[in-house]
Coordinates of C-alpha atoms in Angstrom, one line a residue:
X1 CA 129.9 137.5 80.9
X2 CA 133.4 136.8 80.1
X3 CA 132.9 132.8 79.8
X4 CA 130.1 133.5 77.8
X5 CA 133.0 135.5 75.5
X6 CA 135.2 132.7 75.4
X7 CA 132.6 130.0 74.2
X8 CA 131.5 132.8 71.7
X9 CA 134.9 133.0 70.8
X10 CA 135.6 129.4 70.5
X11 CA 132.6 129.0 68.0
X12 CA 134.1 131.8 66.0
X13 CA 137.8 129.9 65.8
X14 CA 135.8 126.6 65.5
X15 CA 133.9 128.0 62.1
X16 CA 136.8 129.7 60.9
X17 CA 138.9 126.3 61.1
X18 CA 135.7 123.9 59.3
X19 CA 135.7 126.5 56.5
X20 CA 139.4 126.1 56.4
X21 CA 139.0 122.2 56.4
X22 CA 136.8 122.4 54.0
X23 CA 138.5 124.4 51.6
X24 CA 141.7 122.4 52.0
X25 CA 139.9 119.5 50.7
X26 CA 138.9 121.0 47.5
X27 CA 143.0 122.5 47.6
X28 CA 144.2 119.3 47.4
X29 CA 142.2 117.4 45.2
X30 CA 142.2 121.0 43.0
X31 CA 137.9 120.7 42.6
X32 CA 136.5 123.4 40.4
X33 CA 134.7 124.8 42.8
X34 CA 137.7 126.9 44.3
X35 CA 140.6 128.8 43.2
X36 CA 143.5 128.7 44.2
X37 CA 144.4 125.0 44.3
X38 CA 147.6 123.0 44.6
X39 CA 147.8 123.2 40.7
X40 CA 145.7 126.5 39.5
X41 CA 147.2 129.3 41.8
X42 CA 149.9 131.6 41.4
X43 CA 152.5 131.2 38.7
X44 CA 156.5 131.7 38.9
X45 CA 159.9 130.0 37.6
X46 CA 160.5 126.7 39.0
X47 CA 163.5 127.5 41.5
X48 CA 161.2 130.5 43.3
X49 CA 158.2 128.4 43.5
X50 CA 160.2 126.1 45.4
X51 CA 162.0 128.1 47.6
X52 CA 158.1 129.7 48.0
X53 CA 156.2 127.0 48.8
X54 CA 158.5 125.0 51.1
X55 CA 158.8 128.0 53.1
X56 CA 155.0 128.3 53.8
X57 CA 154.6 124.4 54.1
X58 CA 157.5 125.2 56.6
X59 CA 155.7 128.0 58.2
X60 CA 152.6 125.6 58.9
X61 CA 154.8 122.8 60.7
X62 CA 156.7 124.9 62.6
X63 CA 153.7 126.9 64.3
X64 CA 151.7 123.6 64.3
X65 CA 154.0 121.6 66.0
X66 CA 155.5 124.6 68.1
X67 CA 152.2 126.0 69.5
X68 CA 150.9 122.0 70.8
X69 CA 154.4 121.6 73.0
X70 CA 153.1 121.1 76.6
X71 CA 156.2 123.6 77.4
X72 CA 154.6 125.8 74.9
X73 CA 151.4 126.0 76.1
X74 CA 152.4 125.9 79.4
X75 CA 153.8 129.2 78.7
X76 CA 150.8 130.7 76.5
X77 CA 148.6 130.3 79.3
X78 CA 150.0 133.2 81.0
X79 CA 148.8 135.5 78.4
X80 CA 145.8 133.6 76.7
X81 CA 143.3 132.1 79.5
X82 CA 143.1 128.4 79.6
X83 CA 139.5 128.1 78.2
X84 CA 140.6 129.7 75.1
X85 CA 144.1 128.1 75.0
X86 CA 142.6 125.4 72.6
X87 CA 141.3 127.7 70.7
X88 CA 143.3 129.9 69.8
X89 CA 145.7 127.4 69.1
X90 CA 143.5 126.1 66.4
X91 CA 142.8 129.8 65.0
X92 CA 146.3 130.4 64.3
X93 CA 146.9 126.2 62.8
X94 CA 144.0 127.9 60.3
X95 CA 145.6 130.7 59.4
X96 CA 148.6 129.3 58.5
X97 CA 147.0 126.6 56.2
X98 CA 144.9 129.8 55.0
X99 CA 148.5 132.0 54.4
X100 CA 149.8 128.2 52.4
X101 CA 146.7 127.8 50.1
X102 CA 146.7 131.8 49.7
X103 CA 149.9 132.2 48.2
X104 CA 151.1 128.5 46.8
X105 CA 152.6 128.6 43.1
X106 CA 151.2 125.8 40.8
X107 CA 154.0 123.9 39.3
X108 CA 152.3 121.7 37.3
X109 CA 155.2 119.6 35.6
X110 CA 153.4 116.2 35.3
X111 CA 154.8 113.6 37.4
X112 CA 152.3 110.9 37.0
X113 CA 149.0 110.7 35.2
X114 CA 146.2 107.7 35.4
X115 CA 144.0 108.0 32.5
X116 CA 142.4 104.7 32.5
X117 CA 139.3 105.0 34.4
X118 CA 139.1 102.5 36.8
X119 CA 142.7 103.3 38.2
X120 CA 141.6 106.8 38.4
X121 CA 138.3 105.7 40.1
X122 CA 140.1 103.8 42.8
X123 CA 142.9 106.6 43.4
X124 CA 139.6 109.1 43.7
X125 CA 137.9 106.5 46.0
X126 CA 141.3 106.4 48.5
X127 CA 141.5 110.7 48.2
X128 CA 137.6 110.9 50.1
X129 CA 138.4 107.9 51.8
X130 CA 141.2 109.5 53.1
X131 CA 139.6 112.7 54.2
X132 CA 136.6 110.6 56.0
X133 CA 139.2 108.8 58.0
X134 CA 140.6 112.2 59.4
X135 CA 137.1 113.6 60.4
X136 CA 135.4 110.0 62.3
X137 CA 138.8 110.2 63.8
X138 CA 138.7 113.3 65.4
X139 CA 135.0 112.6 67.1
X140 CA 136.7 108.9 67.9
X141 CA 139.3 110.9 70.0
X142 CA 136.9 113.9 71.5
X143 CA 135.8 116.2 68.4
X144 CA 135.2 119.4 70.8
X145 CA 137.8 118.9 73.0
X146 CA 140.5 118.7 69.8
X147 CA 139.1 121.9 68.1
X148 CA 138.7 123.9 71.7
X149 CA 134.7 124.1 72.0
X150 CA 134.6 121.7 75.0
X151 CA 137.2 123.9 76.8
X152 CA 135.1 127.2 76.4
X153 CA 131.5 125.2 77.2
X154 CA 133.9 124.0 80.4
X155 CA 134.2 126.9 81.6
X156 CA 131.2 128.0 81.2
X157 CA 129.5 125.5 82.6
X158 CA 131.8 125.8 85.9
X159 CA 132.9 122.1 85.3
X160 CA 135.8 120.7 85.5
X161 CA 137.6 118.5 82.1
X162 CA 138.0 114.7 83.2
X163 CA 141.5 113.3 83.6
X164 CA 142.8 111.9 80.0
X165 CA 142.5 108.1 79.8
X166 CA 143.9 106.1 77.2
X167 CA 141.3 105.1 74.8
X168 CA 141.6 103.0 71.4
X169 CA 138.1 103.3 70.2
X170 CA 138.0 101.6 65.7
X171 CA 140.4 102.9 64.3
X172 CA 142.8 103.4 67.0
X173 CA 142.8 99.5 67.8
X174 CA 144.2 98.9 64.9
X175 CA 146.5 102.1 63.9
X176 CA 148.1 104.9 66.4
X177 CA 147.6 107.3 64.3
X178 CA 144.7 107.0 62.1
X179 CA 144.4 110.9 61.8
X180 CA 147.4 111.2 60.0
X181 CA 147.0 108.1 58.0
X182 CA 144.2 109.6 56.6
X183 CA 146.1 112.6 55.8
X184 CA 148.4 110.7 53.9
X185 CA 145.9 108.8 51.8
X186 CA 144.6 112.3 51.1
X187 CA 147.5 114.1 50.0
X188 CA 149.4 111.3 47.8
X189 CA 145.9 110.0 46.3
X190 CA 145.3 111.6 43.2
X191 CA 145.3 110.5 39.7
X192 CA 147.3 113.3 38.0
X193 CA 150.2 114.5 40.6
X194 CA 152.3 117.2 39.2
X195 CA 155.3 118.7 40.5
X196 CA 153.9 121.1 43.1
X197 CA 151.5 118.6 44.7
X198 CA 154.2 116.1 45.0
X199 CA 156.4 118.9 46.7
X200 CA 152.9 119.6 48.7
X201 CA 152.4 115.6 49.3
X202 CA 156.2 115.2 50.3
X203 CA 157.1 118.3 52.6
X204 CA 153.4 117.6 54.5
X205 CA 154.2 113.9 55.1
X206 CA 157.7 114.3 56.4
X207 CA 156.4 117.0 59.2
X208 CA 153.7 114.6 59.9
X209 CA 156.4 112.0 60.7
X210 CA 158.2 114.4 62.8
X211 CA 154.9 115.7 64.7
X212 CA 154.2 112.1 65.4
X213 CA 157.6 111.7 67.1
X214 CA 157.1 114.6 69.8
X215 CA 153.2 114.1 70.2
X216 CA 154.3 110.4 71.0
X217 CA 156.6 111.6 73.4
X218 CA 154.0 113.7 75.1
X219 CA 151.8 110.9 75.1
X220 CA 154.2 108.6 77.0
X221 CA 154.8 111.5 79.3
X222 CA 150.6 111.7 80.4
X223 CA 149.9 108.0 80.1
X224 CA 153.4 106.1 81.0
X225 CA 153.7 102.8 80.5
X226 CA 150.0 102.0 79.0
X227 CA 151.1 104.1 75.8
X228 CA 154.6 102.2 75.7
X229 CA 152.7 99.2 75.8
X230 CA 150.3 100.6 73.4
X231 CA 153.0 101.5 71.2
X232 CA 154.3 97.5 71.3
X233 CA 151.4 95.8 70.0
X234 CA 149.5 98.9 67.4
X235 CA 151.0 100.1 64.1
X236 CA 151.8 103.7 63.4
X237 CA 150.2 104.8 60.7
X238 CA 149.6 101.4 58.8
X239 CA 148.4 97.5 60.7
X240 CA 150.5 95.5 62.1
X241 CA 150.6 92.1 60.7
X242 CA 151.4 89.4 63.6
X243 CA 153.6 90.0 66.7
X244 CA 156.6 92.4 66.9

């Protein structure tokens, strides 16, 4: 009965995080078929909505990165139960992106605009392509397992999770980090950034940066040597043209 709870539970943090992902799409690229978005949302004087909105981008990359530390989670487990560690994890990544896109200001000073329609075209093309590069990555990696389904179905099931093994399935053979690649392509592709989504585009890519320095340190930590290696001869975010 109470595994049962925790894959119920896990499909319930799993929905509440695709609807999230789904809106944050239509956030950034500000579609008409939401409100609020990066530049129709809540309006104040220039200095607050700064001081405002870096403190909830803050607020996201602090309890995103935070919650993932091994030492972290090492310590969670003693009040949240390993199957729904994952989880739970994810429920509150979501409601911090929900608490960021719930109460951003729109500062909508222009700081580039493509009107010509092929330019804007492209810049359009690179935004979904960006956002299609995040999601095939995750199912590269283990989609259920990243998102805390496979933990809860686990323990269900009675089974035990195999040992990580260092894959590099497309995209990985090619960049590190593909998930966050994407993510940049998605935040800094648009063909009208104002103010606000710059400040969105900015503070987002510089905690990526700094989440990619600890998750690489983790990663050294479970696989050694093969990541190190790894590390040698694969780009970060972009390819690596010829030998190091």
């Amino acid at each position: 009965m109470v595994r049962a709870f925790y894959l119920a539970y896990a499909a319930i943090c799993y929905a509440i995080f695709f609807a999230t992902f789904l809106y944050l799409i239509a956030f950034v690229g500000n579609l008409p078929v939401v409100q609020p978005t990066v530049d129709f949302a809540r309006e104040a004087p220039p200095g607050r909505t700064l001081l405002i909105d870096s403190a909830l981008i803050a607020l996201f990359g602090v309890q995103h990165s935070a919650m993932a530390r091994p030492g972290f989670e090492a310590a969670w487990t003693h009040i949240v139960p390993a199957p729904i560690e994952r989880s739970t994890y994810v429920l509150f990544a979501s409601i911090a992106l929900i608490i960021l896109m719930l109460f951003w200001h729109e500062w909508t000073t222009p700081v580039w605009t493509v009107t010509e329609p092929v330019g804007a075209a492209i810049l359009w093309a690179l935004f979904g392509l960006g956002w299609l590069i995040v999601f095939t990555s995750t199912f590269l990696i283990n989609h259920f397992e990243l998102f805390g389904l496979q933990q809860a179905w686990f323990a269900l099931r009675e089974r035990a999770a195999a040992p990580p093994v260092l894959r590099q399935p497309f995209f990985y053979r090619f960049v590190r980090h593909p998930l966050y690649a994407g993510f940049f392509l998605a935040f800094w592709a648009t063909p009208a950034m104002t103010a606000g989504h710059l400040l969105l585009a900015v503070g987002l890519s510089v905690y990526m940066l700094i989440a990619i320095r600890f998750e690489e340190r983790d990663l050294i930590d479970v696989f050694g040597e093969a990541y190190v290696s790894y590390r040698r001869r694969v780009g970060m975010l972009v390819p690596r043209i010829g030998g190091r």
